[in-house]
Short mmCIF file of C-alpha atoms in Angstrom, two decimals:
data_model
loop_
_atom_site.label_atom_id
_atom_site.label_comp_id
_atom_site.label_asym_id
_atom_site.label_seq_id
_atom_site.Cartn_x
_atom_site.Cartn_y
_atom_site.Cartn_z
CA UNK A 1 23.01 2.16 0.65
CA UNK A 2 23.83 4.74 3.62
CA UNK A 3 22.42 7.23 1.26
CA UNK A 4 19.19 5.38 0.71
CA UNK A 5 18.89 4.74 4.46
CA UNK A 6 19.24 8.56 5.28
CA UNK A 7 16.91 9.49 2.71
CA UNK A 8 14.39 6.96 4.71
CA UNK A 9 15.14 8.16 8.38
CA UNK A 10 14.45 11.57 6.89
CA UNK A 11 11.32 10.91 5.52
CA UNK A 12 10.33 9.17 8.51
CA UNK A 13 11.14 12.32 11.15
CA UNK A 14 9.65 14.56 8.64
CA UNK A 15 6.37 12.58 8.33
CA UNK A 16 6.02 12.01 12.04
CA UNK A 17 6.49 16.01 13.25
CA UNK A 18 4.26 17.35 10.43
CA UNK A 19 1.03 14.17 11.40
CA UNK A 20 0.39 16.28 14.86
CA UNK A 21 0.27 19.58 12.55
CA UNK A 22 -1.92 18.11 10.08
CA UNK A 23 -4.46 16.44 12.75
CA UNK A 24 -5.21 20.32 14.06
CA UNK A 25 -5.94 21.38 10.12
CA UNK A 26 -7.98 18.41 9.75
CA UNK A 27 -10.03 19.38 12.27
CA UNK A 28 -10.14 23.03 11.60
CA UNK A 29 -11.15 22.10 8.43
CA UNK A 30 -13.97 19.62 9.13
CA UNK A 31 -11.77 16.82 7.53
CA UNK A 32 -13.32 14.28 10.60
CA UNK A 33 -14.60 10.75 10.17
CA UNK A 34 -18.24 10.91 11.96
CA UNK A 35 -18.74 7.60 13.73
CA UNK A 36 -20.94 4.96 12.36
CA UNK A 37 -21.95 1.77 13.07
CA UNK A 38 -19.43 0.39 10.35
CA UNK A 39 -16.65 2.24 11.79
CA UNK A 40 -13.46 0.55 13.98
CA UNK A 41 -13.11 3.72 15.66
CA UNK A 42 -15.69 4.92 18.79
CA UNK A 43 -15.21 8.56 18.17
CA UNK A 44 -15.03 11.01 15.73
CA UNK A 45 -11.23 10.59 14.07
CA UNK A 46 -9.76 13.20 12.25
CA UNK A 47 -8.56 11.94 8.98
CA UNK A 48 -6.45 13.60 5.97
CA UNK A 49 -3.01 12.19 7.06
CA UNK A 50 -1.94 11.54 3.59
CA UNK A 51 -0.95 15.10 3.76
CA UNK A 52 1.75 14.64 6.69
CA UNK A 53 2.73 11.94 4.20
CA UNK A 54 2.85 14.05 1.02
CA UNK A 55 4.87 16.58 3.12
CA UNK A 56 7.61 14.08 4.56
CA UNK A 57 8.00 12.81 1.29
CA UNK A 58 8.67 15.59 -0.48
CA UNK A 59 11.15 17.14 2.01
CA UNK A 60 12.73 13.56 1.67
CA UNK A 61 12.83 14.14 -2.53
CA UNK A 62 14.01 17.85 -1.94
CA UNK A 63 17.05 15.95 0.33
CA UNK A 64 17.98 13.84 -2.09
CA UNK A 65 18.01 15.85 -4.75
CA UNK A 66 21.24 18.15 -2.78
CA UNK A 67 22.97 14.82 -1.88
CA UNK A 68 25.77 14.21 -4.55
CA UNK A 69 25.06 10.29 -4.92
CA UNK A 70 21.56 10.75 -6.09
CA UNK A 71 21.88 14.67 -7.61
CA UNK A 72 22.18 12.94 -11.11
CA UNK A 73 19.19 11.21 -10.65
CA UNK A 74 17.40 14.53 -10.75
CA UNK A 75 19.36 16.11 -13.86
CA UNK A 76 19.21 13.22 -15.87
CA UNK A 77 15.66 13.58 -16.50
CA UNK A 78 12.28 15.29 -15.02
CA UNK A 79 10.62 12.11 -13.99
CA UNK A 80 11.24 13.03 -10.37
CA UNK A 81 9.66 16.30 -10.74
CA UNK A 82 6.54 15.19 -12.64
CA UNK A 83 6.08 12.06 -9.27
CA UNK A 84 6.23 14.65 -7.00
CA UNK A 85 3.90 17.07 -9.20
CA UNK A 86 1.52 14.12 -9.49
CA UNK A 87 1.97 13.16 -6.04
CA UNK A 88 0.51 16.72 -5.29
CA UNK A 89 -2.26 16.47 -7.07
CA UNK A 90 -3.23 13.32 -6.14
CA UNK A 91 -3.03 14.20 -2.10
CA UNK A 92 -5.08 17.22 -3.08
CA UNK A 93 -7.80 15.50 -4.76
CA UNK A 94 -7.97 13.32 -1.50
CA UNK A 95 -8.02 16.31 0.64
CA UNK A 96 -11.19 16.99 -1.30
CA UNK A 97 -12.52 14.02 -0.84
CA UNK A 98 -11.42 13.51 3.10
CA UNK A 99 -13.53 16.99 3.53
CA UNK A 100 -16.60 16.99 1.05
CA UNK A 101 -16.82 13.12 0.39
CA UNK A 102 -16.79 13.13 -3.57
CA UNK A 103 -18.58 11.34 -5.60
CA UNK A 104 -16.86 8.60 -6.65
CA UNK A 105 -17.49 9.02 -10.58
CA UNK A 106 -15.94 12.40 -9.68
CA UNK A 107 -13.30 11.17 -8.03
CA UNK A 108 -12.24 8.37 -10.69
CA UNK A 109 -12.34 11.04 -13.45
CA UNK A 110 -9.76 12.72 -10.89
CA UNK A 111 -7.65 9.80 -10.41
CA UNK A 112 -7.49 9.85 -14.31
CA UNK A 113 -6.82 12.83 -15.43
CA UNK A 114 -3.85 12.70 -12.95
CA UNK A 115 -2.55 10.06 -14.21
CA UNK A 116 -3.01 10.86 -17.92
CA UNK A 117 -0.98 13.39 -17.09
CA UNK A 118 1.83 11.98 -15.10
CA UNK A 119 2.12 10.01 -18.10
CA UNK A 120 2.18 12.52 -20.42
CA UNK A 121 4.78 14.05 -18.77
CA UNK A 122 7.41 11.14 -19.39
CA UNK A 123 6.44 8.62 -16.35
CA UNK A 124 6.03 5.48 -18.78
CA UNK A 125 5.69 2.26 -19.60
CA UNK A 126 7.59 2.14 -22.41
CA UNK A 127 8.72 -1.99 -22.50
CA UNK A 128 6.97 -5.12 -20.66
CA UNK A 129 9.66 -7.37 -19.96
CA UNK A 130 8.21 -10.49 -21.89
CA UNK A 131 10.13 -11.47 -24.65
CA UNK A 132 10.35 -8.48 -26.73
CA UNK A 133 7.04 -6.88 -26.43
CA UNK A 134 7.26 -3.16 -26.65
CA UNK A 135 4.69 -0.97 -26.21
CA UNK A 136 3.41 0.14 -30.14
CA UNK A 137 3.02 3.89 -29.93
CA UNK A 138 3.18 6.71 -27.51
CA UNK A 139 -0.61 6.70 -27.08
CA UNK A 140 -0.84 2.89 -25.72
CA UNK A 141 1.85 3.39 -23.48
CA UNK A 142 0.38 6.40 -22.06
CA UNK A 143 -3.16 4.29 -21.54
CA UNK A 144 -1.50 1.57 -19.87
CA UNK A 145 0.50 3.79 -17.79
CA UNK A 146 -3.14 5.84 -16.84
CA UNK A 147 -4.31 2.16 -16.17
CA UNK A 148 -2.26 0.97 -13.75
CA UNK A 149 -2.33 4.03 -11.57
CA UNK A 150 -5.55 3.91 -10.87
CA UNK A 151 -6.01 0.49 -10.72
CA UNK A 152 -2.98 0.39 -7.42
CA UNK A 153 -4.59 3.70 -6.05
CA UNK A 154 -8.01 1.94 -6.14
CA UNK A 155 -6.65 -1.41 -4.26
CA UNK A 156 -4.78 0.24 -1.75
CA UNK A 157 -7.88 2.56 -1.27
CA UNK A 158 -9.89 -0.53 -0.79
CA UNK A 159 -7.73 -2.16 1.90
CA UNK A 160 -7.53 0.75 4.07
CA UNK A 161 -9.91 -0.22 6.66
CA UNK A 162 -7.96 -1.00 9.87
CA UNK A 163 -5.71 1.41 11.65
CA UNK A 164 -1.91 1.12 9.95
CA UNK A 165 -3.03 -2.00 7.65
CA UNK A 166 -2.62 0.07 4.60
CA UNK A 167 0.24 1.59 5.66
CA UNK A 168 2.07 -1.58 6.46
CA UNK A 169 1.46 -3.38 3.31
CA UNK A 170 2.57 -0.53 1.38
CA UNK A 171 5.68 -0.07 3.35
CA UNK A 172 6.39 -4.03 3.24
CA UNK A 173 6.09 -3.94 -0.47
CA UNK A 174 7.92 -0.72 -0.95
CA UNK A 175 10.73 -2.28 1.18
CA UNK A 176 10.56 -6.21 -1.18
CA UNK A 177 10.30 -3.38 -4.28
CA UNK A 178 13.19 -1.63 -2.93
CA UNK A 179 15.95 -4.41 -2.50
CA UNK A 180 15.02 -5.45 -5.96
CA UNK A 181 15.24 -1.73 -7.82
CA UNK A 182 18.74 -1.96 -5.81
CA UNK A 183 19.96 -5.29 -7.40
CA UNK A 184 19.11 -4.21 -10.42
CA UNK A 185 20.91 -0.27 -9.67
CA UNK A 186 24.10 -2.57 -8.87
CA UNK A 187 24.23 -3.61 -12.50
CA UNK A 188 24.36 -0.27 -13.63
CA UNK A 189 27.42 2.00 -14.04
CA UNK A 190 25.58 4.27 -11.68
CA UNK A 191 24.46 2.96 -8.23
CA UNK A 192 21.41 5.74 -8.04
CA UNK A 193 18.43 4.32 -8.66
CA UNK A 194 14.97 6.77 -9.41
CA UNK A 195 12.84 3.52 -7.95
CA UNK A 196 14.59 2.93 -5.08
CA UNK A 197 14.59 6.45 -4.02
CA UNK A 198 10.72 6.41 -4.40
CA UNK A 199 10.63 3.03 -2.66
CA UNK A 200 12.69 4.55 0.67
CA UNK A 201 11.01 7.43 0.91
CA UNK A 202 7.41 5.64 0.39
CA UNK A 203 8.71 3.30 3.23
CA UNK A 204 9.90 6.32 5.49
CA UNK A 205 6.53 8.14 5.19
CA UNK A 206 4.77 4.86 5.92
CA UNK A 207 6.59 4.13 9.01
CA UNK A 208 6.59 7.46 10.26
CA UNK A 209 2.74 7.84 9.67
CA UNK A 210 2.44 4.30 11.16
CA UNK A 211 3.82 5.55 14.63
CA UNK A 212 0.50 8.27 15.14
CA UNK A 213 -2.01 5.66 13.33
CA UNK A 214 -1.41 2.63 15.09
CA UNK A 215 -4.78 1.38 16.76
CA UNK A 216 -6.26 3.52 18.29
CA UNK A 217 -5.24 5.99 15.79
CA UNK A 218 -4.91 9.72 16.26
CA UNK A 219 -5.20 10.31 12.82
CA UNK A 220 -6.56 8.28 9.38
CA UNK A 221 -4.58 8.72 6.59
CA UNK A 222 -8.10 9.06 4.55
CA UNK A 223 -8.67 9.19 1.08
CA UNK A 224 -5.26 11.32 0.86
CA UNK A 225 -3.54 8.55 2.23
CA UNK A 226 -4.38 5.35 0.73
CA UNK A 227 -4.31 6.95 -2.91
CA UNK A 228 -1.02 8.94 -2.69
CA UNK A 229 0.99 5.56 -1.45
CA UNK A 230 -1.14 3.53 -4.39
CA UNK A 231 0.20 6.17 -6.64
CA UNK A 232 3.78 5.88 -5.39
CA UNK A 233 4.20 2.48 -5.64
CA UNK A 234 3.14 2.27 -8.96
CA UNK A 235 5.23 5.44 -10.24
CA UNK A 236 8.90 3.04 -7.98
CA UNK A 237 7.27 0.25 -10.62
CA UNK A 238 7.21 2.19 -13.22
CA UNK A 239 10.53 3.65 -13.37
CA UNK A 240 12.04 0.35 -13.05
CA UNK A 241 10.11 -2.60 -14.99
CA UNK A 242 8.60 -0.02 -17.41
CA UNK A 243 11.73 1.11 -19.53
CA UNK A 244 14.07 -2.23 -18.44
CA UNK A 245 15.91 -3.63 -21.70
CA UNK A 246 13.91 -7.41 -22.04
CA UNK A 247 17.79 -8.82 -23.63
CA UNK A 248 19.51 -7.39 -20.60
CA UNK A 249 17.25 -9.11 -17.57
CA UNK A 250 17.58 -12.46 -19.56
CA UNK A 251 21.42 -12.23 -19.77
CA UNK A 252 21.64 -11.84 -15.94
CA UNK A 253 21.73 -15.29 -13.96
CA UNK A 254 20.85 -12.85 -10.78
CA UNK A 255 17.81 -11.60 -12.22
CA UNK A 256 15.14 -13.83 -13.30
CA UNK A 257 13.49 -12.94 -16.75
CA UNK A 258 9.89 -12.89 -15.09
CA UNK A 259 10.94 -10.99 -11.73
CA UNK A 260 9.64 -7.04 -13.63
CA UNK A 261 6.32 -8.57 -13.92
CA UNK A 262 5.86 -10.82 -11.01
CA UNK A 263 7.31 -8.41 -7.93
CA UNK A 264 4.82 -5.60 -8.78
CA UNK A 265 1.75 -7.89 -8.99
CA UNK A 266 2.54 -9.57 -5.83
CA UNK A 267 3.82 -6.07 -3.88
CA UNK A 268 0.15 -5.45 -4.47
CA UNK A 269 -1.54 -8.50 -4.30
CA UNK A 270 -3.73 -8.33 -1.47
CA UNK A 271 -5.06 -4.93 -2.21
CA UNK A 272 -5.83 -6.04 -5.49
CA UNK A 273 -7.40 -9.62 -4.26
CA UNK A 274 -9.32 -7.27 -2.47
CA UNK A 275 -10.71 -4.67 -4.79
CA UNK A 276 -11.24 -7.45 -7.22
CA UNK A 277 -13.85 -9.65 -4.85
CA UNK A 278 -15.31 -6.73 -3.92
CA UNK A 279 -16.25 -5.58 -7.05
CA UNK A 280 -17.30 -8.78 -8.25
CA UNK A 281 -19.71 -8.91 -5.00
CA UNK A 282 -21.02 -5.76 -5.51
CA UNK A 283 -21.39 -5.95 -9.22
CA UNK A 284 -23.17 -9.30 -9.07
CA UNK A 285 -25.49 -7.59 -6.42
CA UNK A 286 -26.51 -5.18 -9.07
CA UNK A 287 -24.48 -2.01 -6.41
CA UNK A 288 -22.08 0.21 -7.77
CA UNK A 289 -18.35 -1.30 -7.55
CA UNK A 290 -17.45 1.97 -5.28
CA UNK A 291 -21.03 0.68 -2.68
CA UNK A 292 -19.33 0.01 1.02
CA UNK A 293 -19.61 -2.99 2.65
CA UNK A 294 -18.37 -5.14 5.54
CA UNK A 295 -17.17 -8.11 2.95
CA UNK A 296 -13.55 -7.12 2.91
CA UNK A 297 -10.67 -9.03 3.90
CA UNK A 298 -10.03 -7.17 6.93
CA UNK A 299 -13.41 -7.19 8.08
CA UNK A 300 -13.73 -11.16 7.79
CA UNK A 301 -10.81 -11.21 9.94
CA UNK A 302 -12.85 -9.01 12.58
CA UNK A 303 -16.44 -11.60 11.45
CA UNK A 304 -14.71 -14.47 12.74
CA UNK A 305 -12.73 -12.46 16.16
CA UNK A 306 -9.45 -11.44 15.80
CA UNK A 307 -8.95 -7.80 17.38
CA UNK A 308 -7.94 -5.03 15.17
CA UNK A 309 -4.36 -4.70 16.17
CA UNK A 310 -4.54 -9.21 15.72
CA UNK A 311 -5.76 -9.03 12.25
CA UNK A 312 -4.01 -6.07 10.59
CA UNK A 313 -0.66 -8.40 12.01
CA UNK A 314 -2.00 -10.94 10.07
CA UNK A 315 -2.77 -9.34 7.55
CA UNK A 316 0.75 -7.91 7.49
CA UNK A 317 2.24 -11.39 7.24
CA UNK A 318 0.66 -12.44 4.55
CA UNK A 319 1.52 -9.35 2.88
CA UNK A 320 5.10 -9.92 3.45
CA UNK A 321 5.14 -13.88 2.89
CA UNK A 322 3.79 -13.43 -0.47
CA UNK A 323 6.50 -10.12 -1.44
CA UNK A 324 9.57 -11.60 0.36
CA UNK A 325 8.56 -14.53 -1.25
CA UNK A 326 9.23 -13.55 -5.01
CA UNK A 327 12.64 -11.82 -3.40
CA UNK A 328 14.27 -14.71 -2.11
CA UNK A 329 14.20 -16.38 -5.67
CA UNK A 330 16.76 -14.05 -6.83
CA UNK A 331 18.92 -15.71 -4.12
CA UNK A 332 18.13 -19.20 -3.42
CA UNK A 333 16.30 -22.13 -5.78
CA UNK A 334 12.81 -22.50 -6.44
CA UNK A 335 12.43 -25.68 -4.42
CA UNK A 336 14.14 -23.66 -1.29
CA UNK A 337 11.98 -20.72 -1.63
CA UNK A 338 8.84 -23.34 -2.38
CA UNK A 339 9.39 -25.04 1.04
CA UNK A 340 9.62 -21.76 2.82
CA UNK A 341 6.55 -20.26 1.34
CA UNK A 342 4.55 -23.12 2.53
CA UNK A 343 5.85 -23.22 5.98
CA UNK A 344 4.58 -19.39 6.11
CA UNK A 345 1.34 -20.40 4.69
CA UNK A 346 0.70 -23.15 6.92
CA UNK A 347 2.08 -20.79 10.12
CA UNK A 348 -0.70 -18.02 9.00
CA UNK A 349 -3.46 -19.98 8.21
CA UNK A 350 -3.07 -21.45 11.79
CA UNK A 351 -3.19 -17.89 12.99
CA UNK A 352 -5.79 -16.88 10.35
CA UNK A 353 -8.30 -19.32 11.94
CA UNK A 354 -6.98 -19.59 15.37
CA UNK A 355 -10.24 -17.85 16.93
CA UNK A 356 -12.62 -19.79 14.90
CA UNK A 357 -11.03 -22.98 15.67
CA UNK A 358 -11.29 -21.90 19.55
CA UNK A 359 -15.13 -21.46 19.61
CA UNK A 360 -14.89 -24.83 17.57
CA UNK A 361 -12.93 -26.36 20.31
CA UNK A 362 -15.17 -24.73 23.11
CA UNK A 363 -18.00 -26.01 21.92
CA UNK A 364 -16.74 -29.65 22.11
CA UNK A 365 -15.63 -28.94 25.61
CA UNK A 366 -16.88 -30.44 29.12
CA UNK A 367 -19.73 -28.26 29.93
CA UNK A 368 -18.02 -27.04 33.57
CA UNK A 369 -16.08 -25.17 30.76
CA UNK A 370 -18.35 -23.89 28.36
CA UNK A 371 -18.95 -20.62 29.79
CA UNK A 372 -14.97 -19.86 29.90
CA UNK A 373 -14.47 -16.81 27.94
CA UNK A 374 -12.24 -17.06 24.57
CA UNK A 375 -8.81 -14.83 24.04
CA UNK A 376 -10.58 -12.82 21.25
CA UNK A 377 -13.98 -13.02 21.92
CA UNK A 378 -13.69 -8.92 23.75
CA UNK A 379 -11.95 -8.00 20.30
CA UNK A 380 -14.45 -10.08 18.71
CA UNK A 381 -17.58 -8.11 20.34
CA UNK A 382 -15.60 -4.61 20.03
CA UNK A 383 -15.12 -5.00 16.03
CA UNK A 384 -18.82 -6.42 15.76
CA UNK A 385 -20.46 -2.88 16.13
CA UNK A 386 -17.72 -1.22 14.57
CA UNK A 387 -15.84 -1.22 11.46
CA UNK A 388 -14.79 1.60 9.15
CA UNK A 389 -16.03 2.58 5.55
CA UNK A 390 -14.65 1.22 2.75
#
């Protein structure tokens, strides 16, 4: 665990001294957000952080890999190697986007190929952990490998539009994903775990990235950003649910025979809530699924007043009710966990709809006290004129 937690801290130092050093490039380079009226931000942001982030996590990898707990890890097989190669060229193909603004036909081809080849080079899903179903032939399990990489890089792509709420949820599920890759290490002969690295050094680089892009940020993690942590998190899932022996998760009374397949859907649930609404909106609008708009999650929570530092704590709650959640039921009953996930969800929908219930109250009040100004109603009228692409 020490090693795990070094690993971490440096991939958090890392990420935070190389953000200022990426900002300047970002702007030498043209990589900055013009303002528009859809934008959170009031003036021109630079944005191409993902590449502090690619940089802290690879000097976290490159740490591991001399540490003697986790040096095995790295000559047992490539797979490390061929995440960080992908990770690469997945940052890169953001870069290109954070400065030109692909196409995004262009840029889905991209996300693709990348992740044809990260499969092809041995990052698989070779069992699903439902009964015995095995993948039937190399070619299958190298589609739905390609599959769900771009699917996570497209939902965490969607739900970056506040500053630090895409960085947060990521680094809440990679830290839900991370105790559980480290349960399941613990059954091993060998405590090193290929996921759990990824997982603490995808939390690192979000927390250390999280300390410049906090609203107001100093720098957007762009198109670099959002797809390199969607990438990550699916290549820590990967590793662990993709090759795990079905027989052995059954046999374990610590580790429920549908936890594989349940933690990485809800790690990534509200990304993926969200990229699946708004596709279905724009599709049945007759727009492409890649259109902006102002219908996502994030801005509803803007529509109805929260401020952006309110909602993307929200936002953040849910995030971790719903991951922490599916964690707790590999140590306490259903009916325990059950009870504790509806206190949270009765706690956050109060918060949820506090504003709106506020103007709802206001209006029923005296009229000496109509004209009393609301907590959120400032945030409310900042976010109206502003809020960011995506």
């Amino acid at each position: 665990m020490r090693v795990y937690l070094f690993i971490a801290v440096v991939a958090i130092c890392a990420t935070y001294l190389f953000t200022p050093l990426v900002r300047h490039l970002a702007i030498r380079w043209g990589a900055v957000g013009r303002v528009r009226a859809r934008d959170v931000h009031i003036v021109p942001t630079p944005r191409m952080g993902g590449l502090a982030m690619l940089m802290g996590f690879v000097t976290a990898m490159l740490f591991a890999s001399k540490t003697a707990f986790l040096r095995g890890v790295f000559q047992q097989n490539h797979q490390a190697w061929v995440v960080m190669v992908g990770a690469v060229l997945i940052c890169l193909l953001g870069i290109a986007d954070d400065i030109w603004d692909l196409d995004w036909m262009l840029k889905l081809s991209g996300q693709l190929l990348i992740s044809v080849f990260v499969a092809w080079g041995g990052l698989q899903i070779i069992s699903l952990p439902i009964g015995s179903l095995v993948t039937a032939s190399p070619t299958i399990s190298i589609a739905l490998t390609a599959l769900l990489i771009v699917v996570s890089i497209n939902a965490v792509n969607f739900v970056d539009g506040l500053d630090g709420l895409a960085a947060g949820i990521v680094a809440i599920g990679g830290v839900a994903f991370a105790i559980y890759s480290y349960i399941l290490a613990r059954t091993s002969p060998s405590y090193a775990s290929m996921a759990t690295l990824i997982d603490v050094a995808m939390v690192g680089i979000c927390l250390g990235f999280l300390l410049h892009n906090w609203h107001p940020a100093k720098l957007f993690m762009g198109d670099s950003g959002s797809m390199l942590l969607g990438y990550l998190i699916t290549c820590a899932s990967i590793v662990m649910t993709g090759r795990i022996d079905p027989a052995t998760v059954r046999a374990s009374i610590y580790l429920p025979a549908f936890m594989p397949i349940l933690l990485p859907v809800l790690v990534l649930f509200l990304p993926v809530l969200d990229m699946l609404m708004a596709i279905s909106r724009r599709l049945c609008k007759g727009q492409s699924p890649m259109h902006p708009d102002r219908m996502h999650l994030h801005h509803r929570m803007l529509r109805i007043g929260h401020s952006v530092q309110g909602a993307v704590l929200i936002l953040w709650g849910w995030a971790a009710l719903i991951a922490f959640s599916s964690i707790m039921l590999l140590f306490f009953t259903s009916w325990h966990v059950l009870v504790v996930f509806l206190v949270g969800v009765v706690a956050l929908t109060c918060a949820t709809m506090s504003p709106y219930l506020q103007r709802r109250l206001a209006k029923g009040a005296p009229k000496g006290h109509e004209d009393e100004p609301l907590p959120h109603c400032a945030g409310s009228r900042y976010t109206a004129r502003h809020t960011r692409r995506r």
